[in-house]
Every structure is written in C-alpha cells, then in structure tokens.
Amino acid sequence: MENQMTLAWAIIFCLAVAPVHGQYYSRTVKAGPRVEKITRLHFFFDDIRSGKNATAIPIASPNTTQDPPTYGTLYAMDDPLTMESEPTSTLIGNSQGLYLDLSRERTQFTAIIYADFAFTTGRFNGSSFSLFSRFSAADAPSTIREMAIVGGRGAFRMATGFALLRVTWSNTMGDAIVEFNVTLYHY
C-alpha cells in the first residue's frame, strides 16, 4: 500500500513539474515596415426573416408571452451580398453570423451583430472581413449608421475599419435590404 502511495505521489509530482520545465518553440522577431492598404467596398445585404426562403432565422428566444418574441431573440443569418439593391442582382458573397435583438420596444429594432462577410467571386474571392457592432433602426430609415470592422482574412488580413449602412428597403415582417459602404484598413 505504501509503495502504491509513493508511486501516486511520484506521478503527481512529475505531472506538475513537467509543464514548468517543458520547452516549446518561441522566437520574437522585430517586424519590418508594413504597407497599410485601404480598400473601399460597396454592396447590398439582403436580410429576409419571413417566408420559405428566409436568410435569418430565430434560433433562441426568451420564455415570454410576447408573440412573436423579439426582445432577447438570437438569430442566425446567412444573407446574400449583391451588387445592386434588387435581390436578383449579381451575387458576390454572403454574410454569415448572429445577431441578438436588444430592443424592448417592438416598433424599434436594435441588435448586436457579429457577422463574417465573405466574398465568393471577383478580385476578393476567398477573402472576408468581420463586423462586430451595435445596429439601431430607431432613427429614420434613410439614416446612415456606422458599424465597426474588427478583423479579416485573405486579402483583408488584420483588417480594421468601418461600414456605413443605409436601409434601402424594409417591411413590417423584419425583412430589409441594406446598402453597405465599407472602408477597410489592412495589410
């Protein structure tokens, strides 16, 4: 019994000491000068929450008596990005992500949005940028809203910047077409 206890303590000691004395590869080098690029993009985002071909669907909602529940509802989205405001115009990519409805006022839509805007054609095929920001539709529909760009991949690696949004069409079902003017700073 004493030998087993000694063996157990020896194993515990070895496991505790190993990470302290373990080696891993690490080398810090001074980065050379980088050339920052600015890219400006213009496209339309079609967010459809109604009908058979909805591009945004509720995936979680609070247990309330509100019908339909809005405040606290989490949506998953896979919205097409198009060249023009018509949904049938040229598809250039898609925006996938989540948004959380934050407004207790049923007539005003306010959300926190996280989305990855990926391009599937043209010069930026395979590249994307990430947006994480607050969106409020409480103002007049033609109001331009600003949202933060927090990252990117491909041609937009290490992107920061902003997106200026303008709702060009919406209905009472929550469907909307939004015009995006994006300015990206990247390397």
mmCIF file of C-alpha atoms in Angstrom, residues 3-183:
data_model
loop_
_atom_site.group_PDB
_atom_site.id
_atom_site.type_symbol
_atom_site.label_atom_id
_atom_site.label_comp_id
_atom_site.label_asym_id
_atom_site.label_seq_id
_atom_site.Cartn_x
_atom_site.Cartn_y
_atom_site.Cartn_z
ATOM 1 C CA ASN A 3 4.549 1.597 -2.486
ATOM 2 C CA GLN A 4 1.343 2.477 -4.352
ATOM 3 C CA MET A 5 1.009 5.738 -2.446
ATOM 4 C CA THR A 6 4.646 6.618 -3.192
ATOM 5 C CA LEU A 7 4.120 5.828 -6.874
ATOM 6 C CA ALA A 8 0.956 8.002 -6.970
ATOM 7 C CA TRP A 9 2.800 10.952 -5.400
ATOM 8 C CA ALA A 10 5.724 10.489 -7.795
ATOM 9 C CA ILE A 11 3.374 10.577 -10.806
ATOM 10 C CA ILE A 12 1.573 13.664 -9.481
ATOM 11 C CA PHE A 13 4.923 15.402 -8.891
ATOM 12 C CA CYS A 14 6.164 14.565 -12.407
ATOM 13 C CA LEU A 15 2.961 15.812 -13.998
ATOM 14 C CA ALA A 16 3.092 19.034 -12.011
ATOM 15 C CA VAL A 17 6.761 19.721 -12.753
ATOM 16 C CA ALA A 18 6.720 18.843 -16.475
ATOM 17 C CA PRO A 19 4.881 21.989 -17.656
ATOM 18 C CA VAL A 20 7.261 24.193 -15.681
ATOM 19 C CA HIS A 21 10.331 22.686 -17.292
ATOM 20 C CA GLY A 22 8.778 21.901 -20.678
ATOM 21 C CA GLN A 23 10.160 23.551 -23.772
ATOM 22 C CA TYR A 24 8.246 24.992 -26.687
ATOM 23 C CA TYR A 25 9.305 26.865 -29.773
ATOM 24 C CA SER A 26 9.120 30.596 -29.388
ATOM 25 C CA ARG A 27 11.027 33.359 -31.053
ATOM 26 C CA THR A 28 10.168 37.033 -31.172
ATOM 27 C CA VAL A 29 11.463 38.949 -34.140
ATOM 28 C CA LYS A 30 11.182 42.624 -34.894
ATOM 29 C CA ALA A 31 8.569 43.222 -37.586
ATOM 30 C CA GLY A 32 9.667 45.124 -40.622
ATOM 31 C CA PRO A 33 7.747 48.061 -42.001
ATOM 32 C CA ARG A 34 4.336 47.124 -43.363
ATOM 33 C CA VAL A 35 2.427 48.920 -46.042
ATOM 34 C CA GLU A 36 -1.130 49.561 -44.987
ATOM 35 C CA LYS A 37 -3.744 49.350 -47.734
ATOM 36 C CA ILE A 38 -7.151 50.958 -47.882
ATOM 37 C CA THR A 39 -9.968 49.158 -49.674
ATOM 38 C CA ARG A 40 -13.420 50.609 -50.214
ATOM 39 C CA LEU A 41 -16.306 48.241 -50.955
ATOM 40 C CA HIS A 42 -19.907 48.872 -51.986
ATOM 41 C CA PHE A 43 -22.577 46.169 -51.969
ATOM 42 C CA PHE A 44 -26.058 45.282 -50.732
ATOM 43 C CA PHE A 45 -27.078 42.917 -47.936
ATOM 44 C CA ASP A 46 -30.452 41.138 -48.165
ATOM 45 C CA ASP A 47 -31.786 40.130 -44.717
ATOM 46 C CA ILE A 48 -35.029 38.168 -45.103
ATOM 47 C CA ARG A 49 -36.746 36.956 -41.909
ATOM 48 C CA SER A 50 -40.073 35.905 -43.453
ATOM 49 C CA GLY A 51 -41.257 33.298 -45.950
ATOM 50 C CA LYS A 52 -39.927 29.935 -47.085
ATOM 51 C CA ASN A 53 -36.533 31.273 -48.173
ATOM 52 C CA ALA A 54 -35.675 33.197 -45.006
ATOM 53 C CA THR A 55 -31.995 34.110 -44.716
ATOM 54 C CA ALA A 56 -32.201 34.906 -40.989
ATOM 55 C CA ILE A 57 -33.991 32.634 -38.531
ATOM 56 C CA PRO A 58 -34.534 32.770 -34.767
ATOM 57 C CA ILE A 59 -32.507 30.081 -33.019
ATOM 58 C CA ALA A 60 -33.227 31.013 -29.397
ATOM 59 C CA SER A 61 -35.768 33.232 -27.714
ATOM 60 C CA PRO A 62 -36.747 34.044 -24.141
ATOM 61 C CA ASN A 63 -39.605 32.255 -22.462
ATOM 62 C CA THR A 64 -42.146 35.092 -22.642
ATOM 63 C CA THR A 65 -45.750 35.557 -23.630
ATOM 64 C CA GLN A 66 -44.844 38.085 -26.318
ATOM 65 C CA ASP A 67 -45.998 36.809 -29.728
ATOM 66 C CA PRO A 68 -43.788 36.779 -31.647
ATOM 67 C CA PRO A 69 -40.957 37.220 -29.159
ATOM 68 C CA THR A 70 -38.464 39.854 -30.237
ATOM 69 C CA TYR A 71 -36.560 41.225 -27.238
ATOM 70 C CA GLY A 72 -33.785 38.764 -26.391
ATOM 71 C CA THR A 73 -34.181 36.669 -29.554
ATOM 72 C CA LEU A 74 -30.993 35.314 -31.111
ATOM 73 C CA TYR A 75 -30.938 34.973 -34.909
ATOM 74 C CA ALA A 76 -28.610 33.018 -37.192
ATOM 75 C CA MET A 77 -28.110 34.526 -40.616
ATOM 76 C CA ASP A 78 -26.759 33.526 -43.993
ATOM 77 C CA ASP A 79 -27.549 36.597 -46.058
ATOM 78 C CA PRO A 80 -26.606 37.097 -49.710
ATOM 79 C CA LEU A 81 -24.393 40.014 -50.718
ATOM 80 C CA THR A 82 -25.322 41.506 -54.084
ATOM 81 C CA MET A 83 -24.050 44.177 -56.461
ATOM 82 C CA GLU A 84 -27.380 46.045 -56.657
ATOM 83 C CA SER A 85 -30.368 46.510 -54.369
ATOM 84 C CA GLU A 86 -32.531 44.004 -56.256
ATOM 85 C CA PRO A 87 -32.346 40.520 -54.677
ATOM 86 C CA THR A 88 -31.939 39.011 -58.165
ATOM 87 C CA SER A 89 -28.802 41.040 -58.960
ATOM 88 C CA THR A 90 -25.315 39.515 -59.164
ATOM 89 C CA LEU A 91 -24.365 37.517 -56.063
ATOM 90 C CA ILE A 92 -20.841 38.379 -54.849
ATOM 91 C CA GLY A 93 -20.755 36.585 -51.491
ATOM 92 C CA ASN A 94 -22.602 36.054 -48.256
ATOM 93 C CA SER A 95 -22.699 37.236 -44.698
ATOM 94 C CA GLN A 96 -22.935 34.585 -42.008
ATOM 95 C CA GLY A 97 -23.278 35.296 -38.334
ATOM 96 C CA LEU A 98 -25.514 36.030 -35.391
ATOM 97 C CA TYR A 99 -27.495 38.954 -34.104
ATOM 98 C CA LEU A 100 -29.282 39.487 -30.829
ATOM 99 C CA ASP A 101 -32.434 41.638 -30.679
ATOM 100 C CA LEU A 102 -31.954 44.104 -27.800
ATOM 101 C CA SER A 103 -34.967 46.387 -28.010
ATOM 102 C CA ARG A 104 -37.900 46.038 -25.624
ATOM 103 C CA GLU A 105 -39.830 48.396 -27.910
ATOM 104 C CA ARG A 106 -41.459 46.225 -30.570
ATOM 105 C CA THR A 107 -41.501 49.107 -33.061
ATOM 106 C CA GLN A 108 -37.734 49.660 -32.887
ATOM 107 C CA PHE A 109 -35.123 47.132 -33.901
ATOM 108 C CA THR A 110 -31.796 47.320 -32.064
ATOM 109 C CA ALA A 111 -29.272 44.498 -32.208
ATOM 110 C CA ILE A 112 -25.713 43.479 -31.539
ATOM 111 C CA ILE A 113 -24.393 41.909 -34.727
ATOM 112 C CA TYR A 114 -21.438 39.622 -35.322
ATOM 113 C CA ALA A 115 -21.019 38.633 -38.961
ATOM 114 C CA ASP A 116 -18.352 37.435 -41.368
ATOM 115 C CA PHE A 117 -18.737 38.988 -44.833
ATOM 116 C CA ALA A 118 -17.193 36.507 -47.286
ATOM 117 C CA PHE A 119 -16.666 37.176 -50.980
ATOM 118 C CA THR A 120 -17.083 34.290 -53.417
ATOM 119 C CA THR A 121 -16.351 35.978 -56.754
ATOM 120 C CA GLY A 122 -14.094 38.587 -58.273
ATOM 121 C CA ARG A 123 -10.895 40.125 -57.016
ATOM 122 C CA PHE A 124 -11.633 39.342 -53.346
ATOM 123 C CA ASN A 125 -12.792 35.731 -53.840
ATOM 124 C CA GLY A 126 -11.912 33.777 -50.687
ATOM 125 C CA SER A 127 -11.424 36.890 -48.545
ATOM 126 C CA SER A 128 -13.658 38.163 -45.785
ATOM 127 C CA PHE A 129 -13.939 40.769 -43.066
ATOM 128 C CA SER A 130 -15.628 40.554 -39.680
ATOM 129 C CA LEU A 131 -18.072 43.069 -38.307
ATOM 130 C CA PHE A 132 -18.999 43.291 -34.629
ATOM 131 C CA SER A 133 -21.124 46.236 -33.607
ATOM 132 C CA ARG A 134 -24.476 47.617 -32.491
ATOM 133 C CA PHE A 135 -27.192 48.398 -35.030
ATOM 134 C CA SER A 136 -30.234 50.529 -34.281
ATOM 135 C CA ALA A 137 -33.175 51.095 -36.598
ATOM 136 C CA ALA A 138 -34.741 53.591 -34.193
ATOM 137 C CA ASP A 139 -33.829 56.529 -36.441
ATOM 138 C CA ALA A 140 -35.411 57.384 -39.768
ATOM 139 C CA PRO A 141 -34.946 54.608 -42.369
ATOM 140 C CA SER A 142 -32.670 56.777 -44.513
ATOM 141 C CA THR A 143 -30.264 57.433 -41.593
ATOM 142 C CA ILE A 144 -26.711 56.295 -42.225
ATOM 143 C CA ARG A 145 -25.414 54.059 -39.445
ATOM 144 C CA GLU A 146 -21.786 53.236 -38.673
ATOM 145 C CA MET A 147 -20.532 49.814 -37.593
ATOM 146 C CA ALA A 148 -17.054 48.567 -36.631
ATOM 147 C CA ILE A 149 -14.876 46.191 -38.663
ATOM 148 C CA VAL A 150 -12.781 44.079 -36.272
ATOM 149 C CA GLY A 151 -10.805 41.656 -38.428
ATOM 150 C CA GLY A 152 -10.381 39.899 -41.723
ATOM 151 C CA ARG A 153 -8.717 37.105 -43.655
ATOM 152 C CA GLY A 154 -7.278 36.617 -47.112
ATOM 153 C CA ALA A 155 -6.817 39.964 -48.858
ATOM 154 C CA PHE A 156 -8.264 41.657 -45.759
ATOM 155 C CA ARG A 157 -5.875 40.108 -43.208
ATOM 156 C CA MET A 158 -5.725 42.140 -39.966
ATOM 157 C CA ALA A 159 -8.478 44.470 -41.204
ATOM 158 C CA THR A 160 -9.928 47.292 -39.181
ATOM 159 C CA GLY A 161 -12.278 49.946 -40.375
ATOM 160 C CA PHE A 162 -15.922 50.863 -40.550
ATOM 161 C CA ALA A 163 -19.070 50.178 -42.519
ATOM 162 C CA LEU A 164 -21.633 52.850 -43.304
ATOM 163 C CA LEU A 165 -25.096 51.303 -43.657
ATOM 164 C CA ARG A 166 -28.302 52.656 -45.126
ATOM 165 C CA VAL A 167 -31.553 50.698 -45.190
ATOM 166 C CA THR A 168 -32.869 50.970 -48.755
ATOM 167 C CA TRP A 169 -35.979 48.811 -48.239
ATOM 168 C CA SER A 170 -37.770 47.208 -45.297
ATOM 169 C CA ASN A 171 -41.184 45.857 -44.353
ATOM 170 C CA THR A 172 -43.148 45.118 -41.193
ATOM 171 C CA MET A 173 -42.022 41.448 -41.207
ATOM 172 C CA GLY A 174 -38.420 42.463 -40.411
ATOM 173 C CA ASP A 175 -37.108 41.950 -43.949
ATOM 174 C CA ALA A 176 -34.614 44.549 -45.153
ATOM 175 C CA ILE A 177 -32.176 45.377 -47.909
ATOM 176 C CA VAL A 178 -29.210 47.344 -46.607
ATOM 177 C CA GLU A 179 -26.640 49.279 -48.625
ATOM 178 C CA PHE A 180 -23.055 48.912 -47.343
ATOM 179 C CA ASN A 181 -20.168 51.312 -47.956
ATOM 180 C CA VAL A 182 -17.146 49.750 -46.271
ATOM 181 C CA THR A 183 -13.694 51.217 -45.663
#
